[in-house]
XYZ file of C-alpha atoms in Angstrom:
223
model
C 5.898 -46.873 3.117
C 5.246 -45.111 6.246
C 5.377 -40.971 5.974
C 8.051 -40.801 8.510
C 10.643 -43.307 8.408
C 13.838 -44.159 10.791
C 16.661 -45.080 8.373
C 19.018 -47.217 10.636
C 22.901 -46.995 9.259
C 25.679 -49.339 10.129
C 27.842 -46.013 10.947
C 26.794 -42.509 13.288
C 27.896 -39.688 10.584
C 28.472 -36.580 12.394
C 25.455 -34.688 9.979
C 21.884 -35.910 10.431
C 19.533 -35.355 7.726
C 15.620 -35.199 7.618
C 14.129 -35.184 4.266
C 11.007 -33.394 3.621
C 9.072 -34.017 0.346
C 5.674 -35.670 -0.478
C 7.223 -36.956 -3.582
C 8.492 -40.130 -2.761
C 10.680 -39.792 -6.384
C 12.090 -36.715 -5.253
C 13.029 -38.063 -1.756
C 14.957 -41.334 -3.464
C 17.162 -38.721 -5.441
C 17.848 -36.670 -2.553
C 18.752 -39.710 -0.584
C 20.809 -41.238 -3.219
C 22.638 -37.787 -3.549
C 23.260 -37.061 -0.160
C 24.567 -40.764 0.319
C 27.489 -40.151 -1.559
C 29.152 -38.207 1.294
C 29.709 -40.391 4.346
C 29.278 -37.526 6.501
C 25.206 -37.378 5.836
C 23.163 -39.698 7.655
C 19.549 -39.840 6.372
C 17.850 -40.397 9.896
C 14.131 -39.532 8.552
C 12.103 -39.253 5.812
C 7.958 -37.294 5.716
C 5.739 -36.362 3.319
C 3.514 -34.292 5.613
C 3.992 -31.108 7.917
C 2.786 -33.006 10.958
C 5.162 -35.745 10.169
C 7.836 -33.281 9.395
C 7.402 -31.757 12.860
C 7.116 -35.319 14.434
C 10.551 -36.243 12.472
C 12.571 -33.240 13.500
C 11.211 -33.806 17.585
C 12.459 -37.011 17.445
C 15.700 -36.673 15.813
C 16.664 -33.298 16.164
C 18.773 -33.410 13.003
C 21.456 -31.242 12.144
C 20.121 -30.181 8.701
C 16.299 -30.598 7.557
C 15.968 -30.444 3.436
C 12.141 -28.906 3.363
C 10.323 -28.663 0.408
C 7.780 -25.556 0.724
C 4.710 -27.608 -0.391
C 4.013 -30.658 1.720
C 0.576 -32.710 0.659
C -0.984 -29.612 -0.588
C -0.107 -27.642 2.549
C 2.663 -24.554 2.325
C 5.330 -25.036 4.792
C 6.713 -21.535 4.925
C 4.690 -20.225 7.880
C 5.950 -23.482 9.415
C 9.675 -22.948 9.514
C 9.670 -20.832 12.827
C 7.811 -23.862 14.471
C 10.144 -26.150 13.028
C 13.102 -24.513 14.133
C 11.504 -23.981 17.930
C 10.944 -28.033 18.002
C 14.857 -28.076 17.016
C 16.512 -24.955 17.766
C 19.976 -26.389 16.578
C 18.412 -28.075 13.128
C 19.134 -25.926 10.117
C 16.725 -25.844 7.516
C 17.687 -25.680 3.716
C 14.824 -25.077 1.599
C 14.576 -26.922 -1.568
C 11.718 -26.147 -3.789
C 10.779 -25.463 -7.395
C 9.328 -21.787 -6.166
C 12.086 -19.685 -8.140
C 10.422 -16.262 -6.712
C 12.740 -14.381 -5.084
C 10.191 -13.155 -2.515
C 9.257 -16.711 -1.327
C 13.183 -17.019 -0.699
C 12.979 -13.739 1.075
C 10.203 -14.815 3.415
C 12.106 -18.254 3.942
C 15.400 -16.548 5.096
C 13.081 -14.556 7.213
C 11.387 -16.983 8.805
C 14.404 -18.882 10.151
C 15.492 -21.074 6.780
C 19.483 -21.207 6.554
C 19.521 -21.770 2.805
C 17.282 -21.646 -0.393
C 17.992 -23.948 -3.262
C 15.807 -24.651 -6.282
C 15.054 -28.540 -7.306
C 16.812 -27.641 -10.973
C 20.189 -27.133 -9.128
C 22.946 -29.700 -10.076
C 23.643 -32.557 -7.754
C 26.879 -30.791 -6.813
C 25.134 -27.802 -5.660
C 22.600 -30.091 -3.187
C 25.873 -31.332 -1.575
C 27.697 -28.152 -1.382
C 24.284 -26.032 0.105
C 23.642 -29.097 2.754
C 27.295 -28.839 3.722
C 27.218 -25.618 4.078
C 24.064 -24.883 6.352
C 25.307 -27.947 8.492
C 28.472 -25.797 9.004
C 26.316 -22.859 10.150
C 26.536 -20.853 6.752
C 23.666 -19.687 5.039
C 22.967 -20.482 1.389
C 21.276 -18.294 -1.729
C 21.256 -20.308 -4.819
C 24.005 -17.735 -6.721
C 21.774 -17.319 -9.575
C 18.558 -16.753 -7.163
C 20.825 -14.439 -4.754
C 21.257 -11.923 -7.828
C 17.604 -11.723 -8.196
C 16.771 -10.913 -4.501
C 19.425 -8.072 -4.796
C 17.752 -6.491 -7.856
C 15.127 -6.939 -6.301
C 15.508 -5.454 -3.517
C 17.372 -2.182 -5.163
C 14.032 -1.979 -7.121
C 12.026 -0.972 -4.034
C 11.054 2.542 -2.984
C 14.021 4.409 -1.458
C 16.694 2.189 -3.003
C 19.677 4.269 -3.660
C 20.173 4.652 -7.633
C 23.827 5.057 -7.211
C 24.267 1.509 -5.028
C 22.328 -0.395 -7.819
C 24.019 -3.743 -8.380
C 23.846 -5.473 -11.794
C 22.819 -8.856 -12.085
C 26.209 -10.436 -12.432
C 27.718 -7.917 -9.289
C 24.486 -9.689 -7.480
C 25.738 -13.180 -8.253
C 29.496 -12.340 -7.461
C 28.289 -10.362 -4.339
C 26.301 -13.760 -3.291
C 29.216 -16.198 -4.173
C 31.763 -13.807 -1.988
C 29.827 -13.586 1.086
C 29.467 -17.561 1.144
C 32.898 -18.123 1.177
C 34.018 -18.297 -2.501
C 37.665 -17.361 -3.584
C 37.848 -15.351 -6.804
C 39.659 -18.080 -8.630
C 36.143 -20.407 -7.694
C 33.824 -17.512 -8.406
C 35.481 -17.236 -12.096
C 34.955 -20.616 -12.302
C 31.307 -21.174 -11.431
C 30.505 -17.752 -13.524
C 32.474 -18.840 -16.321
C 34.880 -15.644 -16.495
C 38.356 -14.538 -16.002
C 39.597 -14.108 -12.353
C 40.449 -10.407 -13.806
C 36.996 -10.379 -14.560
C 35.812 -11.252 -10.637
C 38.333 -9.020 -9.365
C 36.842 -6.007 -11.397
C 32.974 -6.996 -10.298
C 34.601 -6.961 -6.825
C 35.808 -3.529 -6.918
C 32.523 -2.165 -8.262
C 30.615 -3.819 -5.629
C 33.017 -2.090 -2.926
C 32.823 1.385 -4.395
C 28.553 0.622 -4.900
C 28.200 -0.164 -0.999
C 31.016 1.320 0.316
C 31.974 -1.749 1.454
C 35.676 -2.153 2.712
C 35.621 -5.405 4.583
C 34.213 -8.972 4.000
C 31.663 -8.039 7.093
C 30.271 -4.822 5.468
C 29.596 -7.034 2.029
C 27.624 -9.449 4.314
C 26.025 -6.663 5.804
C 25.271 -5.236 2.256
C 24.131 -8.545 1.177
C 21.565 -9.212 4.350
C 19.991 -5.672 3.702
C 19.324 -6.978 0.272
C 17.447 -10.026 1.432
C 20.415 -12.580 0.508
C 21.106 -13.533 3.752
C 18.916 -14.431 6.916
């Protein structure tokens, strides 16, 4: 099988996707999951960084789903080059690297989203939809760790420190989830979510969603 494989479908969905992973089985799994949504058209697959760059230059996909390790080569530092090759392409990192430092660096380099391979199938679909729509996405559990890690750095205000749960709620809030959706995802009551929101607003001095987004970005949770 070629490292880059064009896939010609009978229809032309409005979200084109390139899958970059050096494991054939992983690519097959991603292709199977994304094909559940008729809005997605998998236009190419790649297993190396050079082939990924060629695929992006050739297809200018809406979304590039990118592993951080391709054939033994880190793709983290290549995100700006991939972005420059196709500025309208949104890059969703899908990786086993759960260290918040990798997520922070990927987002700073230009990635639109960061998702762990352990995520549920529905989360991959949702994350791909969100980045394709122009939003940022960080897996909520990792977003919480990013917030906590940022607050552990020198100069972080102690009175603004978020708990892990508050970090999860903040991450979901800035991604556009309602109180009910957050409650469902975290398996808590809506009242509990409202309490967390109030505490987050008080700690961060955030009165609006724009304030929350700014606070999340400052904590490395968004690009």
